[in-house]
Amino acid sequence: MPNYFASYHNRQICHTDLNAHNILVQHFATPEQKYWLIDFDKCTEKSGNNWKAQNLARLHRSFIKEVNKLAIKFTEQDWDEILSGYKG
């Protein structure tokens, strides 16, 4: 998932409801995983880059909220990997 969000942002696609519930993970018998981003009904194309950090921050808050609420398996190390992949 590390560069998954960058691929949307690089095309100037802003998923206005970017949160943990809108990410589906498909697991295989191998360590490979496939990710699906859903719920694009309110998404927009945006110019510039100022909105991207806020969009990622929204996702981060969502992961933290779900860790506390539903005990999902997500750590700050996972977030660091997402950011590292995002930056390339």
CSV table of C-alpha atoms in Angstrom, one decimal:
chain,number,residue,atom,x,y,z
A,1,MET,CA,0.0,0.0,0.0
A,2,PRO,CA,2.9,2.4,0.3
A,3,ASN,CA,2.6,4.2,-3.0
A,4,TYR,CA,-1.1,3.5,-3.5
A,5,PHE,CA,-2.3,7.0,-2.4
A,6,ALA,CA,0.4,8.8,-4.2
A,7,SER,CA,-0.9,7.3,-7.5
A,8,TYR,CA,-4.2,9.0,-6.9
A,9,HIS,CA,-2.7,12.3,-5.7
A,10,ASN,CA,-0.3,12.4,-8.7
A,11,ARG,CA,-3.3,12.4,-10.9
A,12,GLN,CA,-4.8,15.2,-8.8
A,13,ILE,CA,-7.6,12.9,-7.5
A,14,CYS,CA,-8.8,14.0,-4.1
A,15,HIS,CA,-10.8,11.3,-2.3
A,16,THR,CA,-12.8,13.5,0.0
A,17,ASP,CA,-13.8,10.6,2.2
A,18,LEU,CA,-10.4,9.0,2.6
A,19,ASN,CA,-10.7,6.8,5.6
A,20,ALA,CA,-10.0,3.2,6.8
A,21,HIS,CA,-13.5,2.1,6.0
A,22,ASN,CA,-13.1,2.9,2.3
A,23,ILE,CA,-10.0,0.7,1.8
A,24,LEU,CA,-10.6,-2.9,1.0
A,25,VAL,CA,-7.7,-5.4,1.3
A,26,GLN,CA,-7.7,-8.6,-0.7
A,27,HIS,CA,-5.5,-11.3,0.9
A,28,PHE,CA,-4.1,-14.1,-1.1
A,29,ALA,CA,-2.4,-17.4,-0.1
A,30,THR,CA,0.9,-15.7,-0.7
A,31,PRO,CA,2.1,-12.6,1.2
A,32,GLU,CA,0.7,-10.5,-1.8
A,33,GLN,CA,-2.2,-8.2,-1.1
A,34,LYS,CA,-4.3,-6.1,-3.4
A,35,TYR,CA,-5.9,-2.9,-2.3
A,36,TRP,CA,-9.2,-1.3,-3.5
A,37,LEU,CA,-10.2,2.2,-2.7
A,38,ILE,CA,-14.0,2.7,-2.8
A,39,ASP,CA,-16.7,5.4,-2.3
A,40,PHE,CA,-15.7,7.9,-5.0
A,41,ASP,CA,-19.1,9.6,-5.2
A,42,LYS,CA,-17.8,12.9,-3.7
A,43,CYS,CA,-14.3,12.8,-5.1
A,44,THR,CA,-12.9,15.7,-7.1
A,45,GLU,CA,-10.0,16.7,-9.3
A,46,LYS,CA,-7.9,19.3,-7.5
A,47,SER,CA,-5.0,21.4,-8.8
A,48,GLY,CA,-1.9,22.1,-6.8
A,49,ASN,CA,-0.5,20.2,-3.9
A,50,ASN,CA,-1.7,22.0,-0.8
A,51,TRP,CA,-4.7,19.7,-0.2
A,52,LYS,CA,-2.7,16.5,-0.3
A,53,ALA,CA,-1.1,16.6,3.2
A,54,GLN,CA,-4.6,17.3,4.7
A,55,ASN,CA,-6.0,14.4,2.8
A,56,LEU,CA,-3.3,12.0,4.1
A,57,ALA,CA,-3.8,13.4,7.7
A,58,ARG,CA,-7.5,12.6,7.5
A,59,LEU,CA,-6.6,9.0,6.6
A,60,HIS,CA,-4.1,8.8,9.4
A,61,ARG,CA,-6.6,10.0,11.9
A,62,SER,CA,-9.0,7.4,10.7
A,63,PHE,CA,-6.5,4.6,11.2
A,64,ILE,CA,-5.8,5.8,14.7
A,65,LYS,CA,-9.5,6.0,15.5
A,66,GLU,CA,-10.2,2.5,14.2
A,67,VAL,CA,-7.2,1.1,16.2
A,68,ASN,CA,-8.8,2.4,19.4
A,69,LYS,CA,-12.3,1.6,18.4
A,70,LEU,CA,-12.1,-1.8,16.6
A,71,ALA,CA,-8.5,-2.9,17.4
A,72,ILE,CA,-7.5,-3.1,13.8
A,73,LYS,CA,-3.9,-4.1,13.1
A,74,PHE,CA,-2.2,-0.8,12.3
A,75,THR,CA,0.9,0.8,13.9
A,76,GLU,CA,2.8,4.0,13.4
A,77,GLN,CA,5.4,1.9,11.6
A,78,ASP,CA,2.7,1.0,9.1
A,79,TRP,CA,2.0,4.7,8.7
A,80,ASP,CA,5.7,5.5,8.2
A,81,GLU,CA,5.8,2.9,5.5
A,82,ILE,CA,2.8,4.5,3.8
A,83,LEU,CA,4.5,8.0,3.9
A,84,SER,CA,7.8,6.6,2.7
A,85,GLY,CA,6.2,5.0,-0.3
A,86,TYR,CA,4.1,8.1,-0.9
A,87,LYS,CA,7.3,10.3,-1.1
A,88,GLY,CA,8.9,7.7,-3.4
